Amino acid sequence: MKKYIIILLFIHYFIITIAGANSIKFLKTDFDNLRILIDIIDSEKTNLVVKGNNISLRYSTEKFPSIYQGGFSLANQITILNLNPVLKFFYDHNYDKTDEIPEYKDIMILSSNYLEYKNRKYRGKFFIVNKDKKYYLVNLVGINEYLKSVVPSEMPSSWHIEALKAQAIAARTYAIKVTIERRKKGEVFDLYSTVLDQAYYGIDKENPRTDEAVEKTKDLIIVYDNQPIWALYHSNCGGQTIDGRMVFPKRLDPTHQYLSSVKCQYSGKKWENKVEIYTIKKNLEKSIKINIYSIENIYTNNFRVYIIYNRNSIYSLYNWEIRKLIGYNIIRSPYISKIGIEGEHVVFEGIGFGHGVGLCQFGANTLAKNGFNYQDIIKYYYKNVEIIDLGRWLENANI
Ligand SMILES: [Zn+2]
């Protein structure tokens, strides 16, 4: 009996230890330095040029991991020639004064105004971090500065202010949720700067109207069951949004209803695109690893596409899967209304643009014009959610 109690106590201790290791305490200030991936750098032919004002490079070493060595500089430009095996860099055009740092860990690049890289200007700092033989150029930037670039990159800044506010809250919630997940996994950056997460194109995108939308909704996030939601959004749904659990079954808990399908007040934009049968054949071969010598027919029914190939074989896949197979810009949405074969081509027709899950941007703008405010818009597209202050949520959060 005693033995069992000891075993039970051990199991109990073990469970508590595991649970403890998985939960991290997050503070609001943790989001003052979001880590946005700007580029992945070639370590040998680096030639990385960053422009700015009073630009300087700092680095850490094994011995001084938190001290960023390297001084202040009055240069307007830095060129990093190599990152591996040694760090080689020079300021402005002073190639003859190239510096070599043999053993370093991480690099930080600072500027007194902005950092310009590949014709885009960014706020905050740059950080170059090495993981698994890859070098990541990461922009450390506060969440508000980040959102002031994301919102106008994702929605036209000329749109109704209430739609822009709803977009700002959705983008903030998305950023917070994904950042928490990636930090818990110990990843080297929090968010991609592309549509893989949210489009972030730096300072040039900023606009006073979207700045206002970000400021007026400061710190507001969307929660469901007291957790930030995966705040998906898309251009236009085509008349009705699609249940997120259908499109992302691995990513979404089946009991979570916040991405349920809703009827939209914007009818959607029609599209028509054609693609060569040869392209479908090649992509399908790669995907299902079967030699395909002919495609006889292709049709759609109830969110599925059926491909008849090699005379009598049928391959069927969901409409969101064929978007991936053929291209997101060709099959612009999961609402495929018609598929026809014309000679060597297949013509696809449909309505909407994007995955169709969550907030419909054109629909949000329509609702705003019809008198809905940002709370109404958010609660229209995300079901059974609350909009709360990030700081208040963090106080009681179980992350
Ligand atoms: Zn819509």
Short mmCIF file of C-alpha atoms and ligand atoms in Angstrom, two decimals:
data_model
loop_
_atom_site.label_atom_id
_atom_site.label_comp_id
_atom_site.label_asym_id
_atom_site.label_seq_id
_atom_site.Cartn_x
_atom_site.Cartn_y
_atom_site.Cartn_z
CA MET A 1 0.00 0.00 0.00
CA LYS A 2 2.75 2.41 1.04
CA LYS A 3 4.56 1.62 -2.17
CA TYR A 4 1.49 2.66 -4.21
CA ILE A 5 1.16 5.92 -2.30
CA ILE A 6 4.80 6.71 -3.04
CA ILE A 7 4.25 5.93 -6.71
CA LEU A 8 1.11 8.08 -6.77
CA LEU A 9 2.93 10.95 -5.07
CA PHE A 10 5.72 10.61 -7.60
CA ILE A 11 3.24 10.72 -10.51
CA HIS A 12 1.54 13.75 -8.95
CA TYR A 13 4.90 15.53 -8.56
CA PHE A 14 5.81 14.63 -12.13
CA ILE A 15 2.54 16.04 -13.54
CA ILE A 16 2.95 19.28 -11.58
CA THR A 17 6.55 19.64 -12.80
CA ILE A 18 5.53 19.12 -16.44
CA ALA A 19 2.61 21.54 -16.17
CA GLY A 20 4.87 24.10 -14.46
CA ALA A 21 7.48 23.82 -17.19
CA ASN A 22 4.89 24.47 -19.87
CA SER A 23 3.32 27.56 -18.42
CA ILE A 24 5.17 30.82 -18.85
CA LYS A 25 4.34 34.08 -17.16
CA PHE A 26 3.90 36.77 -19.80
CA LEU A 27 3.94 40.47 -19.04
CA LYS A 28 2.56 43.26 -21.19
CA THR A 29 6.12 44.56 -21.66
CA ASP A 30 7.03 41.26 -23.36
CA PHE A 31 5.17 42.55 -26.39
CA ASP A 32 7.29 45.73 -26.54
CA ASN A 33 9.84 43.68 -28.44
CA LEU A 34 8.11 41.53 -30.99
CA ARG A 35 10.60 39.61 -33.10
CA ILE A 36 9.55 39.89 -36.74
CA LEU A 37 11.44 37.78 -39.28
CA ILE A 38 12.65 40.03 -42.11
CA ASP A 39 15.01 37.70 -43.94
CA ILE A 40 17.08 34.54 -43.73
CA ILE A 41 20.69 35.36 -44.51
CA ASP A 42 23.32 33.48 -46.45
CA SER A 43 26.18 33.17 -43.96
CA GLU A 44 29.07 33.08 -46.45
CA LYS A 45 28.08 35.49 -49.22
CA THR A 46 26.21 37.72 -46.86
CA ASN A 47 26.67 41.24 -48.22
CA LEU A 48 23.94 42.57 -45.94
CA VAL A 49 23.54 46.35 -46.20
CA VAL A 50 21.61 48.33 -43.61
CA LYS A 51 21.16 52.09 -43.86
CA GLY A 52 20.13 54.54 -41.16
CA ASN A 53 21.45 57.36 -39.01
CA ASN A 54 24.29 57.00 -36.45
CA ILE A 55 24.20 53.34 -37.25
CA SER A 56 26.13 50.96 -35.03
CA LEU A 57 26.70 47.27 -34.54
CA ARG A 58 26.79 45.52 -31.14
CA TYR A 59 27.52 41.88 -30.46
CA SER A 60 27.58 39.42 -27.61
CA THR A 61 30.12 36.68 -26.91
CA GLU A 62 30.08 33.38 -25.04
CA LYS A 63 31.83 35.14 -22.13
CA PHE A 64 29.59 38.21 -22.10
CA PRO A 65 26.24 36.94 -23.36
CA SER A 66 24.24 39.97 -22.33
CA ILE A 67 26.76 42.72 -23.00
CA TYR A 68 26.58 44.08 -26.49
CA GLN A 69 30.10 45.10 -27.37
CA GLY A 70 31.00 47.41 -30.22
CA GLY A 71 30.64 51.11 -30.00
CA PHE A 72 28.71 54.12 -31.12
CA SER A 73 29.21 55.18 -34.71
CA LEU A 74 28.33 58.17 -36.87
CA ALA A 75 27.94 56.10 -40.02
CA ASN A 76 24.87 56.05 -42.26
CA GLN A 77 25.40 52.55 -43.49
CA ILE A 78 26.82 49.22 -42.44
CA THR A 79 27.80 46.33 -44.69
CA ILE A 80 28.18 42.87 -43.21
CA LEU A 81 30.35 40.85 -45.58
CA ASN A 82 30.39 37.57 -43.69
CA LEU A 83 28.71 35.99 -40.71
CA ASN A 84 30.61 32.73 -40.78
CA PRO A 85 33.25 31.63 -39.76
CA VAL A 86 33.96 35.18 -38.55
CA LEU A 87 31.88 38.32 -38.52
CA LYS A 88 33.25 40.83 -41.07
CA PHE A 89 31.79 44.29 -41.47
CA PHE A 90 32.59 47.88 -42.37
CA TYR A 91 30.82 51.22 -42.01
CA ASP A 92 29.82 53.54 -44.89
CA HIS A 93 32.19 52.87 -47.81
CA ASN A 94 35.28 52.21 -45.70
CA TYR A 95 36.01 48.75 -47.06
CA ASP A 96 39.67 49.18 -46.09
CA LYS A 97 38.63 49.45 -42.44
CA THR A 98 36.82 46.09 -42.36
CA ASP A 99 36.48 44.73 -38.83
CA GLU A 100 36.70 41.05 -38.01
CA ILE A 101 35.13 39.53 -34.90
CA PRO A 102 36.11 35.87 -34.49
CA GLU A 103 33.83 34.60 -31.74
CA TYR A 104 30.47 36.20 -31.35
CA LYS A 105 26.99 34.99 -30.54
CA ASP A 106 24.29 37.45 -31.56
CA ILE A 107 24.38 40.78 -33.36
CA MET A 108 22.29 43.89 -32.86
CA ILE A 109 22.14 46.81 -35.30
CA LEU A 110 20.94 50.17 -33.99
CA SER A 111 20.06 53.44 -35.66
CA SER A 112 18.88 56.79 -34.30
CA ASN A 113 15.97 57.06 -36.74
CA TYR A 114 15.10 53.97 -38.79
CA LEU A 115 16.77 50.93 -40.31
CA GLU A 116 16.58 50.53 -44.05
CA TYR A 117 17.03 47.09 -45.55
CA LYS A 118 16.24 46.09 -49.15
CA ASN A 119 14.43 49.41 -49.78
CA ARG A 120 12.12 49.09 -46.77
CA LYS A 121 12.44 51.17 -43.61
CA TYR A 122 11.76 49.73 -40.18
CA ARG A 123 11.38 51.08 -36.66
CA GLY A 124 13.08 49.45 -33.67
CA LYS A 125 16.27 47.41 -33.85
CA PHE A 126 17.69 44.63 -35.95
CA PHE A 127 18.89 41.44 -34.40
CA ILE A 128 20.81 38.69 -36.21
CA VAL A 129 20.50 35.36 -34.53
CA ASN A 130 22.03 32.03 -35.48
CA LYS A 131 20.15 28.79 -35.07
CA ASP A 132 20.69 25.41 -36.72
CA LYS A 133 23.25 26.82 -39.19
CA LYS A 134 20.81 29.50 -40.32
CA TYR A 135 21.06 33.26 -39.71
CA TYR A 136 17.83 35.12 -39.12
CA LEU A 137 17.47 38.87 -39.57
CA VAL A 138 14.84 39.85 -37.04
CA ASN A 139 13.26 43.25 -36.40
CA LEU A 140 12.67 43.96 -32.71
CA VAL A 141 9.70 46.29 -32.63
CA GLY A 142 6.90 47.25 -30.25
CA ILE A 143 3.45 45.83 -30.95
CA ASN A 144 1.92 49.27 -31.68
CA GLU A 145 4.60 50.19 -34.22
CA TYR A 146 4.22 46.74 -35.73
CA LEU A 147 0.43 47.14 -36.04
CA LYS A 148 0.74 50.62 -37.54
CA SER A 149 2.45 48.97 -40.50
CA VAL A 150 0.39 45.74 -40.58
CA VAL A 151 -3.10 47.29 -40.59
CA PRO A 152 -2.58 49.40 -43.77
CA SER A 153 -0.71 46.50 -45.39
CA GLU A 154 -3.71 44.25 -44.78
CA MET A 155 -6.60 46.69 -45.38
CA PRO A 156 -6.77 49.90 -47.48
CA SER A 157 -6.33 52.87 -45.11
CA SER A 158 -9.10 54.74 -46.97
CA TRP A 159 -11.73 52.33 -45.62
CA HIS A 160 -14.24 53.11 -42.87
CA ILE A 161 -12.59 53.79 -39.50
CA GLU A 162 -14.72 51.18 -37.68
CA ALA A 163 -13.57 48.49 -40.16
CA LEU A 164 -9.97 49.63 -39.64
CA LYS A 165 -10.42 49.35 -35.86
CA ALA A 166 -11.84 45.82 -36.19
CA GLN A 167 -8.86 44.96 -38.42
CA ALA A 168 -6.43 46.41 -35.85
CA ILE A 169 -7.92 44.29 -33.04
CA ALA A 170 -7.90 41.15 -35.19
CA ALA A 171 -4.26 41.75 -36.20
CA ARG A 172 -3.24 42.45 -32.57
CA THR A 173 -4.99 39.30 -31.33
CA TYR A 174 -3.39 37.21 -34.07
CA ALA A 175 0.07 38.61 -33.21
CA ILE A 176 -0.35 37.98 -29.47
CA LYS A 177 -1.60 34.42 -29.93
CA VAL A 178 1.10 33.38 -32.40
CA THR A 179 3.87 35.12 -30.40
CA ILE A 180 2.89 33.27 -27.23
CA GLU A 181 2.85 29.94 -29.09
CA ARG A 182 6.24 30.46 -30.75
CA ARG A 183 7.89 31.69 -27.52
CA LYS A 184 6.61 28.64 -25.65
CA LYS A 185 8.26 26.49 -28.33
CA GLY A 186 11.52 28.46 -27.97
CA GLU A 187 11.60 29.67 -31.56
CA VAL A 188 13.98 32.45 -32.66
CA PHE A 189 11.30 34.75 -34.04
CA ASP A 190 7.64 35.46 -33.26
CA LEU A 191 6.06 36.34 -36.61
CA TYR A 192 6.78 36.15 -40.32
CA SER A 193 6.62 39.56 -42.03
CA THR A 194 4.63 38.11 -44.94
CA VAL A 195 1.16 36.67 -45.52
CA LEU A 196 2.45 33.49 -43.84
CA ASP A 197 1.42 35.49 -40.75
CA GLN A 198 0.58 39.14 -41.43
CA ALA A 199 2.00 41.53 -44.03
CA TYR A 200 4.49 43.91 -42.36
CA TYR A 201 6.21 46.20 -44.85
CA GLY A 202 7.73 48.81 -42.55
CA ILE A 203 7.31 52.55 -42.09
CA ASP A 204 6.33 53.53 -45.66
CA LYS A 205 2.95 51.80 -45.25
CA GLU A 206 1.99 53.87 -42.19
CA ASN A 207 -0.96 56.22 -42.52
CA PRO A 208 -2.70 58.60 -40.03
CA ARG A 209 -6.07 56.83 -40.38
CA THR A 210 -4.72 53.37 -39.57
CA ASP A 211 -2.50 54.90 -36.83
CA GLU A 212 -5.74 56.22 -35.30
CA ALA A 213 -7.39 52.78 -35.57
CA VAL A 214 -4.42 51.23 -33.72
CA GLU A 215 -4.32 53.97 -31.02
CA LYS A 216 -8.09 54.01 -30.39
CA THR A 217 -8.13 50.24 -29.87
CA LYS A 218 -4.87 50.16 -27.91
CA ASP A 219 -4.35 46.90 -25.95
CA LEU A 220 -7.70 45.42 -26.99
CA ILE A 221 -7.71 41.73 -27.89
CA ILE A 222 -10.37 39.13 -28.68
CA VAL A 223 -10.74 36.16 -26.34
CA TYR A 224 -12.82 32.98 -26.43
CA ASP A 225 -12.92 30.83 -23.31
CA ASN A 226 -10.43 33.35 -21.81
CA GLN A 227 -7.78 32.64 -24.48
CA PRO A 228 -6.80 34.92 -27.39
CA ILE A 229 -8.43 33.62 -30.54
CA TRP A 230 -6.71 32.61 -33.76
CA ALA A 231 -8.10 35.75 -35.38
CA LEU A 232 -8.12 34.71 -39.02
CA TYR A 233 -9.30 37.16 -41.66
CA HIS A 234 -9.42 37.31 -45.43
CA SER A 235 -10.26 39.68 -48.29
CA ASN A 236 -13.85 38.66 -49.17
CA CYS A 237 -15.69 35.48 -48.35
CA GLY A 238 -18.04 35.21 -51.33
CA GLY A 239 -21.29 35.57 -49.39
CA GLN A 240 -20.75 33.25 -46.44
CA THR A 241 -17.68 32.57 -44.33
CA ILE A 242 -16.41 29.00 -43.98
CA ASP A 243 -16.18 27.14 -40.68
CA GLY A 244 -12.52 27.24 -39.64
CA ARG A 245 -12.75 23.74 -38.19
CA MET A 246 -13.40 22.39 -41.69
CA VAL A 247 -10.44 24.15 -43.28
CA PHE A 248 -7.97 23.80 -40.37
CA PRO A 249 -9.00 20.60 -38.55
CA LYS A 250 -5.54 20.05 -37.08
CA ARG A 251 -5.20 23.59 -35.82
CA LEU A 252 -8.63 24.17 -34.26
CA ASP A 253 -10.26 22.46 -31.32
CA PRO A 254 -13.59 20.97 -32.55
CA THR A 255 -15.38 22.42 -29.49
CA HIS A 256 -14.25 25.96 -30.33
CA GLN A 257 -17.04 27.73 -32.14
CA TYR A 258 -15.59 31.17 -32.70
CA LEU A 259 -14.77 30.52 -36.36
CA SER A 260 -18.25 29.22 -37.26
CA SER A 261 -19.69 30.02 -40.67
CA VAL A 262 -21.72 33.25 -40.91
CA LYS A 263 -23.72 34.85 -43.68
CA CYS A 264 -22.02 37.97 -45.01
CA GLN A 265 -23.51 41.28 -46.16
CA TYR A 266 -20.97 41.62 -48.94
CA SER A 267 -21.77 39.43 -51.92
CA GLY A 268 -18.18 38.84 -53.00
CA LYS A 269 -16.02 39.36 -56.04
CA LYS A 270 -16.25 36.87 -58.91
CA TRP A 271 -13.15 35.42 -60.48
CA GLU A 272 -12.26 33.23 -63.45
CA ASN A 273 -8.84 31.75 -64.14
CA LYS A 274 -7.49 29.05 -66.36
CA VAL A 275 -4.62 26.68 -65.88
CA GLU A 276 -2.98 24.14 -68.18
CA ILE A 277 -4.04 20.52 -67.68
CA TYR A 278 -0.32 19.74 -67.80
CA THR A 279 0.27 21.87 -64.67
CA ILE A 280 -2.49 20.08 -62.73
CA LYS A 281 -1.07 16.73 -63.86
CA LYS A 282 2.48 17.63 -62.74
CA ASN A 283 1.39 19.08 -59.38
CA LEU A 284 -0.88 16.13 -58.67
CA GLU A 285 1.87 13.65 -59.53
CA LYS A 286 4.18 15.38 -57.07
CA SER A 287 1.49 15.42 -54.41
CA ILE A 288 0.12 11.85 -54.61
CA LYS A 289 3.28 10.24 -56.04
CA ILE A 290 1.46 8.32 -58.79
CA ASN A 291 2.39 8.46 -62.47
CA ILE A 292 -0.44 10.33 -64.19
CA TYR A 293 -0.64 9.97 -67.97
CA SER A 294 -4.04 11.51 -68.54
CA ILE A 295 -6.72 13.64 -66.92
CA GLU A 296 -10.18 12.90 -68.33
CA ASN A 297 -12.39 15.14 -66.25
CA ILE A 298 -12.46 17.50 -63.31
CA TYR A 299 -15.56 18.73 -61.49
CA THR A 300 -16.71 20.15 -58.15
CA ASN A 301 -19.49 19.29 -55.74
CA ASN A 302 -20.12 20.34 -52.14
CA PHE A 303 -16.65 21.86 -51.41
CA ARG A 304 -14.81 19.00 -53.07
CA VAL A 305 -13.05 18.73 -56.40
CA TYR A 306 -12.97 15.36 -58.21
CA ILE A 307 -10.21 14.61 -60.69
CA ILE A 308 -10.72 11.64 -63.02
CA TYR A 309 -7.29 10.49 -64.16
CA ASN A 310 -5.64 7.49 -65.90
CA ARG A 311 -9.02 6.62 -67.46
CA ASN A 312 -10.96 5.51 -64.39
CA SER A 313 -9.17 6.53 -61.20
CA ILE A 314 -10.73 9.26 -59.06
CA TYR A 315 -8.82 11.59 -56.78
CA SER A 316 -10.87 13.93 -54.65
CA LEU A 317 -9.75 16.75 -52.43
CA TYR A 318 -11.28 19.70 -50.59
CA ASN A 319 -11.53 23.03 -52.38
CA TRP A 320 -9.02 24.57 -49.92
CA GLU A 321 -6.61 21.76 -50.73
CA ILE A 322 -6.81 22.33 -54.48
CA ARG A 323 -5.96 25.98 -53.83
CA LYS A 324 -2.67 24.79 -52.38
CA LEU A 325 -2.16 22.31 -55.24
CA ILE A 326 -2.77 24.76 -58.11
CA GLY A 327 -2.03 28.16 -56.57
CA TYR A 328 -3.80 30.55 -54.21
CA ASN A 329 -4.00 33.29 -56.84
CA ILE A 330 -5.51 30.99 -59.49
CA ILE A 331 -8.11 29.31 -57.28
CA ARG A 332 -8.76 32.56 -55.43
CA SER A 333 -11.24 31.15 -52.92
CA PRO A 334 -12.85 27.87 -51.80
CA TYR A 335 -16.14 28.91 -53.46
CA ILE A 336 -15.55 27.25 -56.83
CA SER A 337 -18.79 27.56 -58.81
CA LYS A 338 -17.75 25.95 -62.10
CA ILE A 339 -14.93 23.94 -63.61
CA GLY A 340 -14.74 23.41 -67.36
CA ILE A 341 -12.20 21.87 -69.70
CA GLU A 342 -11.32 23.96 -72.77
CA GLY A 343 -8.76 22.23 -74.96
CA GLU A 344 -5.50 21.97 -73.05
CA HIS A 345 -6.78 24.14 -70.19
CA VAL A 346 -9.09 23.89 -67.19
CA VAL A 347 -11.16 27.00 -66.46
CA PHE A 348 -12.09 27.62 -62.83
CA GLU A 349 -14.82 30.08 -61.82
CA GLY A 350 -15.69 31.17 -58.33
CA ILE A 351 -16.44 33.95 -55.89
CA GLY A 352 -14.47 35.51 -53.02
CA PHE A 353 -10.77 35.90 -52.28
CA GLY A 354 -8.84 34.19 -49.49
CA HIS A 355 -9.47 31.19 -47.24
CA GLY A 356 -12.90 32.49 -46.25
CA VAL A 357 -12.45 31.86 -42.52
CA GLY A 358 -13.09 34.47 -39.80
CA LEU A 359 -13.42 38.18 -40.50
CA CYS A 360 -14.29 39.10 -44.08
CA GLN A 361 -12.59 42.45 -44.78
CA PHE A 362 -14.94 43.66 -47.52
CA GLY A 363 -17.84 42.51 -45.34
CA ALA A 364 -16.43 44.41 -42.34
CA ASN A 365 -16.27 47.59 -44.43
CA THR A 366 -19.86 47.02 -45.61
CA LEU A 367 -21.06 46.57 -42.02
CA ALA A 368 -19.19 49.73 -40.95
CA LYS A 369 -20.89 51.73 -43.73
CA ASN A 370 -24.22 50.32 -42.49
CA GLY A 371 -23.60 51.74 -39.00
CA PHE A 372 -21.92 48.85 -37.18
CA ASN A 373 -19.12 49.80 -34.79
CA TYR A 374 -15.92 47.77 -34.35
CA GLN A 375 -17.35 45.69 -31.48
CA ASP A 376 -20.40 44.76 -33.60
CA ILE A 377 -18.16 43.86 -36.55
CA ILE A 378 -15.89 41.62 -34.47
CA LYS A 379 -18.82 39.86 -32.79
CA TYR A 380 -20.48 39.41 -36.18
CA TYR A 381 -17.58 37.40 -37.62
CA TYR A 382 -16.16 35.77 -34.46
CA LYS A 383 -18.84 34.00 -32.44
CA ASN A 384 -19.17 34.02 -28.61
CA VAL A 385 -16.09 36.14 -28.08
CA GLU A 386 -15.21 39.02 -25.77
CA ILE A 387 -13.04 42.04 -26.43
CA ILE A 388 -10.82 42.73 -23.44
CA ASP A 389 -7.72 44.64 -22.36
CA LEU A 390 -4.46 42.73 -22.88
CA GLY A 391 -3.11 43.75 -19.44
CA ARG A 392 -6.30 42.61 -17.71
CA TRP A 393 -6.23 39.31 -19.57
CA LEU A 394 -2.56 38.69 -18.69
CA GLU A 395 -3.26 39.19 -14.96
CA ASN A 396 -5.57 36.17 -14.86
CA ALA A 397 -4.28 34.26 -17.84
CA ASN A 398 -3.34 30.62 -17.73
CA ILE A 399 -0.82 30.47 -20.56
ZN ZN B 1 -17.89 38.37 -46.84
#
